mmCIF file of C-alpha atoms and ligand atoms in Angstrom:
data_model
loop_
_atom_site.group_PDB
_atom_site.id
_atom_site.type_symbol
_atom_site.label_atom_id
_atom_site.label_comp_id
_atom_site.label_asym_id
_atom_site.label_seq_id
_atom_site.Cartn_x
_atom_site.Cartn_y
_atom_site.Cartn_z
ATOM 1 C CA UNK A 15 129.038 104.267 143.028
ATOM 2 C CA UNK A 16 125.515 104.307 144.950
ATOM 3 C CA UNK A 17 123.649 106.264 142.362
ATOM 4 C CA UNK A 18 124.851 104.538 139.758
ATOM 5 C CA UNK A 19 124.010 100.940 140.394
ATOM 6 C CA UNK A 20 120.037 102.534 141.322
ATOM 7 C CA UNK A 21 120.095 103.989 137.366
ATOM 8 C CA UNK A 22 121.502 100.799 136.431
ATOM 9 C CA UNK A 23 119.050 99.060 138.076
ATOM 10 C CA UNK A 24 115.910 101.547 136.648
ATOM 11 C CA UNK A 25 117.659 101.292 133.368
ATOM 12 C CA UNK A 26 117.849 96.776 133.229
ATOM 13 C CA UNK A 27 113.632 96.992 134.607
ATOM 14 C CA UNK A 28 112.839 99.896 131.810
ATOM 15 C CA UNK A 29 114.153 97.288 129.586
ATOM 16 C CA UNK A 30 112.316 94.007 130.625
ATOM 17 C CA UNK A 31 115.424 92.554 131.436
ATOM 18 C CA UNK A 32 113.841 92.278 135.261
ATOM 19 C CA UNK A 33 110.939 90.219 133.422
ATOM 20 C CA UNK A 34 108.364 93.737 133.189
ATOM 21 C CA UNK A 35 107.124 95.226 130.005
ATOM 22 C CA UNK A 36 108.211 98.858 129.019
ATOM 23 C CA UNK A 37 104.628 99.985 126.597
ATOM 24 C CA UNK A 38 105.631 100.472 123.078
ATOM 25 C CA UNK A 39 104.197 103.032 120.262
ATOM 26 C CA UNK A 40 101.543 101.316 118.932
ATOM 27 C CA UNK A 41 100.836 98.697 121.504
ATOM 28 C CA UNK A 42 97.337 98.072 122.588
ATOM 29 C CA UNK A 43 96.154 95.699 125.525
ATOM 30 C CA UNK A 44 95.021 93.682 122.758
ATOM 31 C CA UNK A 45 98.042 92.703 120.979
ATOM 32 C CA UNK A 46 99.988 92.309 123.980
ATOM 33 C CA UNK A 47 97.393 90.472 125.896
ATOM 34 C CA UNK A 48 97.448 88.625 122.643
ATOM 35 C CA UNK A 49 101.565 88.195 122.274
ATOM 36 C CA UNK A 50 101.349 86.965 126.061
ATOM 37 C CA UNK A 51 98.846 84.869 125.376
ATOM 38 C CA UNK A 52 96.484 85.856 128.027
ATOM 39 C CA UNK A 53 93.022 87.969 127.102
ATOM 40 C CA UNK A 54 92.648 91.916 128.034
ATOM 41 C CA UNK A 55 90.961 91.143 131.250
ATOM 42 C CA UNK A 56 92.752 88.442 132.428
ATOM 43 C CA UNK A 57 96.437 91.567 131.478
ATOM 44 C CA UNK A 58 93.961 94.327 132.728
ATOM 45 C CA UNK A 59 93.565 92.014 136.230
ATOM 46 C CA UNK A 60 97.122 91.246 136.723
ATOM 47 C CA UNK A 61 97.791 94.772 136.568
ATOM 48 C CA UNK A 62 95.553 96.564 138.345
ATOM 49 C CA UNK A 63 94.161 98.496 135.180
ATOM 50 C CA UNK A 64 91.370 100.455 135.547
ATOM 51 C CA UNK A 65 90.323 100.844 132.651
ATOM 52 C CA UNK A 66 91.788 99.394 128.998
ATOM 53 C CA UNK A 67 93.438 102.432 127.717
ATOM 54 C CA UNK A 68 97.734 101.672 128.385
ATOM 55 C CA UNK A 69 100.159 104.781 127.896
ATOM 56 C CA UNK A 70 103.527 104.855 126.677
ATOM 57 C CA UNK A 71 106.159 104.396 128.534
ATOM 58 C CA UNK A 72 103.775 102.179 130.875
ATOM 59 C CA UNK A 73 105.683 99.215 132.457
ATOM 60 C CA UNK A 74 104.339 95.844 132.363
ATOM 61 C CA UNK A 75 104.127 92.315 133.950
ATOM 62 C CA UNK A 76 102.892 89.233 132.381
ATOM 63 C CA UNK A 77 102.488 87.343 135.199
ATOM 64 C CA UNK A 78 101.543 86.755 138.616
ATOM 65 C CA UNK A 79 105.816 85.864 139.247
ATOM 66 C CA UNK A 80 106.252 88.926 138.996
ATOM 67 C CA UNK A 81 106.295 92.420 140.727
ATOM 68 C CA UNK A 82 102.727 93.963 140.875
ATOM 69 C CA UNK A 83 103.953 97.616 138.409
ATOM 70 C CA UNK A 84 103.619 101.035 139.694
ATOM 71 C CA UNK A 85 99.401 102.200 139.286
ATOM 72 C CA UNK A 86 100.299 105.167 136.830
ATOM 73 C CA UNK A 87 102.380 105.445 133.738
ATOM 74 C CA UNK A 88 103.998 108.947 134.638
ATOM 75 C CA UNK A 89 107.711 107.106 133.447
ATOM 76 C CA UNK A 90 109.783 108.879 137.020
ATOM 77 C CA UNK A 91 112.052 111.230 135.309
ATOM 78 C CA UNK A 92 115.518 109.760 136.258
ATOM 79 C CA UNK A 93 118.478 112.492 135.492
ATOM 80 C CA UNK A 94 120.068 108.877 134.283
ATOM 81 C CA UNK A 95 117.822 108.316 131.306
ATOM 82 C CA UNK A 96 115.150 110.349 131.318
ATOM 83 C CA UNK A 97 112.038 108.823 129.235
ATOM 84 C CA UNK A 98 111.892 111.792 126.189
ATOM 85 C CA UNK A 99 114.385 114.510 125.281
ATOM 86 C CA UNK A 100 113.219 117.216 127.404
ATOM 87 C CA UNK A 101 111.045 120.169 124.642
ATOM 88 C CA UNK A 102 112.744 122.920 123.402
ATOM 89 C CA UNK A 103 111.240 125.616 125.526
ATOM 90 C CA UNK A 104 111.167 129.602 125.278
ATOM 91 C CA UNK A 105 114.665 130.997 126.044
ATOM 92 C CA UNK A 106 115.338 132.484 129.259
ATOM 93 C CA UNK A 107 116.442 136.195 128.489
ATOM 94 C CA UNK A 108 118.662 137.201 130.682
ATOM 95 C CA UNK A 109 116.475 138.419 133.614
ATOM 96 C CA UNK A 110 113.533 139.028 132.449
ATOM 97 C CA UNK A 111 111.275 138.213 135.612
ATOM 98 C CA UNK A 112 108.168 137.845 133.188
ATOM 99 C CA UNK A 113 109.220 138.021 129.315
ATOM 100 C CA UNK A 114 106.861 138.335 127.221
ATOM 101 C CA UNK A 115 104.547 136.651 124.911
ATOM 102 C CA UNK A 116 106.967 133.565 123.186
ATOM 103 C CA UNK A 117 109.685 135.478 120.652
ATOM 104 C CA UNK A 118 110.729 132.086 118.894
ATOM 105 C CA UNK A 119 107.057 132.784 115.687
ATOM 106 C CA UNK A 120 104.473 130.422 116.988
ATOM 107 C CA UNK A 121 105.109 127.266 114.331
ATOM 108 C CA UNK A 122 101.877 128.086 111.542
ATOM 109 C CA UNK A 123 98.616 126.317 112.352
ATOM 110 C CA UNK A 124 99.210 123.544 109.955
ATOM 111 C CA UNK A 125 96.934 124.144 107.531
ATOM 112 C CA UNK A 126 94.430 120.901 106.981
ATOM 113 C CA UNK A 127 95.700 118.886 104.667
ATOM 114 C CA UNK A 128 94.070 118.326 101.323
ATOM 115 C CA UNK A 129 91.545 114.997 101.155
ATOM 116 C CA UNK A 130 93.824 112.844 98.812
ATOM 117 C CA UNK A 131 91.361 110.703 96.451
ATOM 118 C CA UNK A 132 92.837 106.891 96.016
ATOM 119 C CA UNK A 133 92.194 104.692 92.979
ATOM 120 C CA UNK A 134 92.589 100.715 93.868
ATOM 121 C CA UNK A 135 92.752 98.991 97.077
ATOM 122 C CA UNK A 136 96.853 98.955 97.764
ATOM 123 C CA UNK A 137 98.069 102.189 99.421
ATOM 124 C CA UNK A 138 99.687 104.486 101.457
ATOM 125 C CA UNK A 139 98.694 106.763 103.875
ATOM 126 C CA UNK A 140 101.063 108.822 106.160
ATOM 127 C CA UNK A 141 103.544 105.318 105.734
ATOM 128 C CA UNK A 142 101.062 102.890 106.681
ATOM 129 C CA UNK A 143 99.925 100.137 104.330
ATOM 130 C CA UNK A 144 96.586 99.705 103.943
ATOM 131 C CA UNK A 145 94.421 96.903 101.788
ATOM 132 C CA UNK A 146 91.271 97.040 100.669
ATOM 133 C CA UNK A 147 88.820 94.520 98.890
ATOM 134 C CA UNK A 148 88.433 94.810 95.559
ATOM 135 C CA UNK A 149 84.985 95.384 95.967
ATOM 136 C CA UNK A 150 81.828 95.208 97.885
ATOM 137 C CA UNK A 151 78.455 93.979 97.941
ATOM 138 C CA UNK A 152 75.870 95.042 100.306
ATOM 139 C CA UNK A 153 75.559 93.205 103.030
ATOM 140 C CA UNK A 154 78.956 91.953 103.239
ATOM 141 C CA UNK A 155 81.585 92.697 106.308
ATOM 142 C CA UNK A 156 85.371 93.980 105.449
ATOM 143 C CA UNK A 157 87.982 94.843 106.594
ATOM 144 C CA UNK A 158 90.577 97.994 106.020
ATOM 145 C CA UNK A 159 94.153 96.770 107.049
ATOM 146 C CA UNK A 160 96.591 99.331 107.827
ATOM 147 C CA UNK A 161 99.850 97.680 109.302
ATOM 148 C CA UNK A 162 103.015 99.762 109.535
ATOM 149 C CA UNK A 163 104.401 101.448 112.653
ATOM 150 C CA UNK A 164 102.046 104.488 112.874
ATOM 151 C CA UNK A 165 99.043 101.784 111.407
ATOM 152 C CA UNK A 166 96.645 101.776 115.044
ATOM 153 C CA UNK A 167 97.325 105.723 115.578
ATOM 154 C CA UNK A 168 94.878 105.692 112.561
ATOM 155 C CA UNK A 169 91.624 106.635 112.029
ATOM 156 C CA UNK A 170 88.674 105.381 109.829
ATOM 157 C CA UNK A 171 85.637 106.263 108.801
ATOM 158 C CA UNK A 172 83.139 105.610 105.931
ATOM 159 C CA UNK A 173 81.873 109.097 104.777
ATOM 160 C CA UNK A 174 79.506 106.685 102.325
ATOM 161 C CA UNK A 175 76.745 106.068 105.079
ATOM 162 C CA UNK A 176 76.024 109.824 105.225
ATOM 163 C CA UNK A 177 72.360 109.331 104.158
ATOM 164 C CA UNK A 178 71.998 105.393 105.033
ATOM 165 C CA UNK A 179 70.014 104.077 106.921
ATOM 166 C CA UNK A 180 72.712 102.995 109.139
ATOM 167 C CA UNK A 181 73.403 103.326 112.557
ATOM 168 C CA UNK A 182 75.945 106.229 113.648
ATOM 169 C CA UNK A 183 75.931 106.726 110.592
ATOM 170 C CA UNK A 184 80.939 107.926 109.193
ATOM 171 C CA UNK A 185 81.866 106.947 113.252
ATOM 172 C CA UNK A 186 85.326 108.175 113.454
ATOM 173 C CA UNK A 187 86.576 104.510 114.545
ATOM 174 C CA UNK A 188 90.289 102.997 115.550
ATOM 175 C CA UNK A 189 91.834 99.538 114.109
ATOM 176 C CA UNK A 190 92.407 96.811 116.159
ATOM 177 C CA UNK A 191 95.348 95.384 116.753
ATOM 178 C CA UNK A 192 95.725 91.148 115.754
ATOM 179 C CA UNK A 193 98.389 89.446 114.318
ATOM 180 C CA UNK A 194 100.800 92.436 113.416
ATOM 181 C CA UNK A 195 98.103 93.764 111.233
ATOM 182 C CA UNK A 196 95.750 96.686 112.445
ATOM 183 C CA UNK A 197 92.402 96.406 110.693
ATOM 184 C CA UNK A 198 89.070 98.320 111.206
ATOM 185 C CA UNK A 199 85.070 96.255 110.383
ATOM 186 C CA UNK A 200 82.890 97.562 107.449
ATOM 187 C CA UNK A 201 79.925 96.411 106.559
ATOM 188 C CA UNK A 202 77.893 97.028 103.548
ATOM 189 C CA UNK A 203 73.636 98.110 104.389
ATOM 190 C CA UNK A 204 71.337 96.097 103.273
ATOM 191 C CA UNK A 205 69.139 97.847 100.398
ATOM 192 C CA UNK A 206 72.932 100.015 98.851
ATOM 193 C CA UNK A 207 73.096 100.979 96.069
ATOM 194 C CA UNK A 208 76.842 103.307 96.103
ATOM 195 C CA UNK A 209 80.139 103.100 96.646
ATOM 196 C CA UNK A 210 81.316 102.406 99.393
ATOM 197 C CA UNK A 211 83.942 105.956 101.056
ATOM 198 C CA UNK A 212 86.915 104.931 102.995
ATOM 199 C CA UNK A 213 88.809 107.615 104.842
ATOM 200 C CA UNK A 214 92.171 106.600 106.468
ATOM 201 C CA UNK A 215 93.818 109.634 108.585
ATOM 202 C CA UNK A 216 97.520 109.004 109.997
ATOM 203 C CA UNK A 217 99.026 111.920 110.973
ATOM 204 C CA UNK A 218 97.904 114.993 108.616
ATOM 205 C CA UNK A 219 97.566 113.359 105.847
ATOM 206 C CA UNK A 220 94.178 111.876 104.927
ATOM 207 C CA UNK A 221 93.514 110.258 101.983
ATOM 208 C CA UNK A 222 90.368 108.824 100.238
ATOM 209 C CA UNK A 223 89.439 105.484 99.000
ATOM 210 C CA UNK A 224 86.236 104.367 97.009
ATOM 211 C CA UNK A 225 85.399 101.188 97.355
ATOM 212 C CA UNK A 226 82.578 99.537 93.864
ATOM 213 C CA UNK A 227 80.221 97.323 94.454
ATOM 214 C CA UNK A 228 79.330 94.476 93.534
ATOM 215 C CA UNK A 229 76.590 95.090 91.187
ATOM 216 C CA UNK A 230 73.802 92.459 92.018
ATOM 217 C CA UNK A 231 69.946 91.375 90.195
ATOM 218 C CA UNK A 232 66.803 92.209 91.774
ATOM 219 C CA UNK A 233 66.094 89.324 93.336
ATOM 220 C CA UNK A 234 62.311 88.632 93.605
ATOM 221 C CA UNK A 235 60.039 89.437 97.362
ATOM 222 C CA UNK A 236 58.729 87.167 98.967
ATOM 223 C CA UNK A 237 55.910 87.391 100.245
ATOM 224 C CA UNK A 238 56.136 86.001 104.067
ATOM 225 C CA UNK A 239 52.822 83.846 104.754
ATOM 226 C CA UNK A 240 52.236 84.312 108.707
ATOM 227 C CA UNK A 241 49.570 82.392 109.881
ATOM 228 C CA UNK A 242 47.648 84.932 112.097
ATOM 229 C CA UNK A 243 49.344 83.894 115.228
ATOM 230 C CA UNK A 244 52.094 84.943 114.142
ATOM 231 C CA UNK A 245 51.336 87.506 112.578
ATOM 232 C CA UNK A 246 49.723 88.993 115.417
ATOM 233 C CA UNK A 247 53.376 89.277 116.910
ATOM 234 C CA UNK A 248 54.076 92.119 114.295
ATOM 235 C CA UNK A 249 51.529 94.061 116.317
ATOM 236 C CA UNK A 250 52.850 93.659 120.076
ATOM 237 C CA UNK A 251 53.127 96.359 122.646
ATOM 238 C CA UNK A 252 55.881 94.369 123.693
ATOM 239 C CA UNK A 253 57.571 95.546 119.940
ATOM 240 C CA UNK A 254 59.507 98.714 121.149
ATOM 241 C CA UNK A 255 60.623 97.849 124.353
ATOM 242 C CA UNK A 256 62.547 94.469 122.878
ATOM 243 C CA UNK A 257 64.097 96.776 120.055
ATOM 244 C CA UNK A 258 65.259 99.799 121.973
ATOM 245 C CA UNK A 259 67.254 96.720 123.818
ATOM 246 C CA UNK A 260 68.758 95.472 120.663
ATOM 247 C CA UNK A 261 69.967 98.994 119.907
ATOM 248 C CA UNK A 262 70.731 100.228 122.979
ATOM 249 C CA UNK A 263 73.626 96.602 122.954
ATOM 250 C CA UNK A 264 74.698 97.768 119.158
ATOM 251 C CA UNK A 265 75.675 100.486 120.609
ATOM 252 C CA UNK A 266 78.488 98.464 122.369
ATOM 253 C CA UNK A 267 81.806 99.402 121.789
ATOM 254 C CA UNK A 268 85.073 97.222 123.301
ATOM 255 C CA UNK A 269 88.457 95.793 122.601
ATOM 256 C CA UNK A 270 87.728 93.220 120.461
ATOM 257 C CA UNK A 271 87.144 89.288 122.908
ATOM 258 C CA UNK A 272 88.201 85.843 120.744
ATOM 259 C CA UNK A 273 90.854 84.522 119.515
ATOM 260 C CA UNK A 274 90.335 82.524 117.230
ATOM 261 C CA UNK A 275 88.539 81.916 113.576
ATOM 262 C CA UNK A 276 84.078 82.035 113.736
ATOM 263 C CA UNK A 277 82.435 78.544 113.772
ATOM 264 C CA UNK A 278 79.269 78.226 112.396
ATOM 265 C CA UNK A 279 75.933 77.387 114.866
ATOM 266 C CA UNK A 280 74.652 74.587 113.236
ATOM 267 C CA UNK A 281 75.902 71.530 111.328
ATOM 268 C CA UNK A 282 73.329 72.093 108.755
ATOM 269 C CA UNK A 283 73.642 75.026 106.044
ATOM 270 C CA UNK A 284 71.487 77.954 106.447
ATOM 271 C CA UNK A 285 69.610 77.959 103.562
ATOM 272 C CA UNK A 286 70.708 79.145 100.822
ATOM 273 C CA UNK A 287 69.965 82.608 99.753
ATOM 274 C CA UNK A 288 68.450 83.582 103.703
ATOM 275 C CA UNK A 289 70.629 86.427 104.412
ATOM 276 C CA UNK A 290 69.275 89.783 102.631
ATOM 277 C CA UNK A 291 66.588 88.386 101.169
ATOM 278 C CA UNK A 292 64.394 91.469 100.356
ATOM 279 C CA UNK A 293 60.317 89.929 101.537
ATOM 280 C CA UNK A 294 57.079 91.746 102.852
ATOM 281 C CA UNK A 295 55.683 90.020 106.253
ATOM 282 C CA UNK A 296 52.548 91.394 105.869
ATOM 283 C CA UNK A 297 50.099 91.084 101.987
ATOM 284 C CA UNK A 298 51.357 94.371 100.344
ATOM 285 C CA UNK A 299 53.055 95.965 102.797
ATOM 286 C CA UNK A 300 56.641 97.461 102.195
ATOM 287 C CA UNK A 301 59.242 95.910 101.530
ATOM 288 C CA UNK A 302 62.582 94.758 104.141
ATOM 289 C CA UNK A 303 65.252 92.362 104.535
ATOM 290 C CA UNK A 304 66.339 89.212 106.014
ATOM 291 C CA UNK A 305 68.720 89.958 107.636
ATOM 292 C CA UNK A 306 69.977 86.964 109.298
ATOM 293 C CA UNK A 307 70.686 83.448 108.013
ATOM 294 C CA UNK A 308 68.107 80.992 108.526
ATOM 295 C CA UNK A 309 69.469 77.381 109.707
ATOM 296 C CA UNK A 310 66.707 74.226 109.806
ATOM 297 C CA UNK A 311 67.215 72.273 112.678
ATOM 298 C CA UNK A 312 65.000 69.833 114.473
ATOM 299 C CA UNK A 313 63.542 72.179 117.946
ATOM 300 C CA UNK A 314 65.879 71.083 120.474
ATOM 301 C CA UNK A 315 69.372 70.878 119.088
ATOM 302 C CA UNK A 316 71.779 73.128 120.858
ATOM 303 C CA UNK A 317 72.884 76.287 119.610
ATOM 304 C CA UNK A 318 76.746 77.108 119.500
ATOM 305 C CA UNK A 319 77.699 80.516 119.671
ATOM 306 C CA UNK A 320 79.586 81.813 116.819
ATOM 307 C CA UNK A 321 82.359 82.976 119.063
ATOM 308 C CA UNK A 322 83.873 84.382 122.330
ATOM 309 C CA UNK A 323 82.218 87.079 124.073
ATOM 310 C CA UNK A 324 80.120 88.409 126.721
ATOM 311 C CA UNK A 325 76.175 87.782 126.623
ATOM 312 C CA UNK A 326 73.864 91.201 126.360
ATOM 313 C CA UNK A 327 70.554 90.112 125.985
ATOM 314 C CA UNK A 328 69.267 86.505 126.870
ATOM 315 C CA UNK A 329 65.175 85.403 126.869
ATOM 316 C CA UNK A 330 62.358 85.505 125.836
ATOM 317 C CA UNK A 331 60.193 88.213 123.419
ATOM 318 C CA UNK A 332 57.613 89.467 121.434
ATOM 319 C CA UNK A 333 59.106 89.222 118.231
ATOM 320 C CA UNK A 334 63.038 87.269 117.912
ATOM 321 C CA UNK A 335 61.194 85.221 120.268
ATOM 322 C CA UNK A 336 64.227 82.861 122.176
ATOM 323 C CA UNK A 337 67.100 85.856 121.889
ATOM 324 C CA UNK A 338 70.812 85.193 122.898
ATOM 325 C CA UNK A 339 72.788 88.462 121.508
ATOM 326 C CA UNK A 340 76.646 87.811 122.390
ATOM 327 C CA UNK A 341 78.399 91.096 122.212
ATOM 328 C CA UNK A 342 81.640 90.225 120.820
ATOM 329 C CA UNK A 343 84.241 93.643 121.925
ATOM 330 C CA UNK A 344 85.229 94.934 118.103
ATOM 331 C CA UNK A 345 82.248 96.343 117.131
ATOM 332 C CA UNK A 346 80.415 91.955 116.592
ATOM 333 C CA UNK A 347 78.004 91.074 117.891
ATOM 334 C CA UNK A 348 75.797 87.817 116.574
ATOM 335 C CA UNK A 349 72.116 87.248 117.268
ATOM 336 C CA UNK A 350 70.726 83.987 118.390
ATOM 337 C CA UNK A 351 66.507 84.664 117.179
ATOM 338 C CA UNK A 352 62.955 81.812 117.873
ATOM 339 C CA UNK A 353 65.234 79.837 120.599
ATOM 340 C CA UNK A 354 62.843 76.820 122.987
ATOM 341 C CA UNK A 355 64.853 77.353 125.302
ATOM 342 C CA UNK A 356 67.717 79.928 126.146
ATOM 343 C CA UNK A 357 70.484 78.278 128.381
ATOM 344 C CA UNK A 358 72.985 81.441 129.132
ATOM 345 C CA UNK A 359 72.406 84.712 131.132
ATOM 346 C CA UNK A 360 72.801 89.034 130.987
ATOM 347 C CA UNK A 361 76.694 89.272 131.742
ATOM 348 C CA UNK A 362 77.904 85.595 131.044
ATOM 349 C CA UNK A 363 81.415 85.509 130.315
ATOM 350 C CA UNK A 364 81.293 82.528 127.087
ATOM 351 C CA UNK A 365 83.795 81.053 124.736
ATOM 352 C CA UNK A 366 83.109 80.009 121.228
ATOM 353 C CA UNK A 367 81.183 76.723 120.031
ATOM 354 C CA UNK A 368 79.932 77.099 123.898
ATOM 355 C CA UNK A 369 75.821 75.908 124.206
ATOM 356 C CA UNK A 370 73.909 78.734 124.710
ATOM 357 C CA UNK A 371 70.360 77.455 123.276
ATOM 358 C CA UNK A 372 68.327 75.112 122.161
ATOM 359 C CA UNK A 373 66.288 75.681 118.838
ATOM 360 C CA UNK A 374 62.716 76.298 118.502
ATOM 361 C CA UNK A 375 60.140 78.838 116.891
ATOM 362 C CA UNK A 376 59.034 80.817 119.480
ATOM 363 C CA UNK A 377 58.521 84.457 118.440
ATOM 364 C CA UNK A 378 58.011 85.434 115.112
ATOM 365 C CA UNK A 379 58.430 82.515 113.330
ATOM 366 C CA UNK A 380 56.611 79.054 111.427
ATOM 367 C CA UNK A 381 58.377 75.971 112.814
ATOM 368 C CA UNK A 382 62.271 75.380 113.943
ATOM 369 C CA UNK A 383 64.492 77.176 112.679
ATOM 370 C CA UNK A 384 67.912 79.333 114.096
ATOM 371 C CA UNK A 385 68.053 82.670 112.508
ATOM 372 C CA UNK A 386 71.720 84.286 113.084
ATOM 373 C CA UNK A 387 73.243 87.130 112.607
ATOM 374 C CA UNK A 388 76.118 89.089 113.122
ATOM 375 C CA UNK A 389 76.312 91.904 113.086
ATOM 376 C CA UNK A 390 78.940 95.314 112.503
ATOM 377 C CA UNK A 391 77.781 98.787 115.217
ATOM 378 C CA UNK A 392 74.609 96.987 114.446
ATOM 379 C CA UNK A 393 74.140 96.460 110.624
ATOM 380 C CA UNK A 394 73.771 93.184 108.783
ATOM 381 C CA UNK A 395 76.406 91.494 107.537
ATOM 382 C CA UNK A 396 76.329 88.211 105.570
ATOM 383 C CA UNK A 397 77.022 84.880 108.986
ATOM 384 C CA UNK A 398 78.956 83.481 105.882
ATOM 385 C CA UNK A 399 81.919 86.340 105.979
ATOM 386 C CA UNK A 400 82.388 85.524 108.939
ATOM 387 C CA UNK A 401 83.428 81.775 108.770
ATOM 388 C CA UNK A 402 86.051 79.774 109.246
ATOM 389 C CA UNK A 403 87.865 83.589 109.662
ATOM 390 C CA UNK A 404 89.535 85.195 112.023
ATOM 391 C CA UNK A 405 88.186 89.193 110.590
ATOM 392 C CA UNK A 406 85.574 88.987 107.121
HETATM 393 ZN ZN1 ZN B 8 65.338 84.035 109.734
#
């Protein structure tokens, strides 16, 4: 009788009746936090989790009023309710002390599945529904959207990035869960003219899809007329360290920290065509792309964070001037250049709309304005693709 009571109690708690939750296939810390109006950090703190990793069968609590679940996941084997049916093992032959190699035929090595090439923007891979943009243009941010029971286990990469001027081309990416949909953010690097190739793997099925690129007319190269003092900053000895700092920060990967759509940093609108403009900084010099959107504003105008995140860089630098970089998680970051005053510190948590600094004309700048960048895994995307959206 005692045994029965115990196993019933175990069963109830495993089913969540006692208030605790058992991690299911496809769950991520991020979507569980969202579903329970918590941040990932709060959920980690509540459960004493050392990392963002959770495992199927792990018990979690969503409020302080519940008892702290066991620290390690390993589901206690219960004789009454085995967590998993025991795997078929090599049959132990009658009194064979050291059975030779498994008499059962070793499962044949799974052949590498051929890569299937799909056309269209809506198809399935291993039972997972995939939705892609129908076409893209250079500088676009976009999302590969995945839904279905195995969506969280999908692996996504962009083989077309090989040979492109991008950081960590063809990186293997796992999707983030948001509102029942899993997705992987993508970017089309400025200067790209060939289609984007997406490879999606679910289980043993691998599908490649091609997203065509919109043709763009050649835009005129704008020669910047920099004053002597400003032009001198292009060769500032501190530039290399500044670039290295930013490049290192682009390597950050973490779970998305935001839960609301992105919002503009100022009430003014950016100069039309300022993002992605091709320009020369030195007369006759190399053509460069402009990786941000420029917002006209008076000196001292407060600048607001475009979304929640963590400040990873804050200070005065030779090229970018008064610079703040916010890591939003998910490989997405925002950068704010040329500020007269920086009002935040590295490590500080920021919420959308919080003032991070003031408009200025520091660094390579010829007048008060904000230069805003929103980057996906270090590559510049059009900020307009983000505003009023949770994902592009
Ligand atoms: Zn700019």
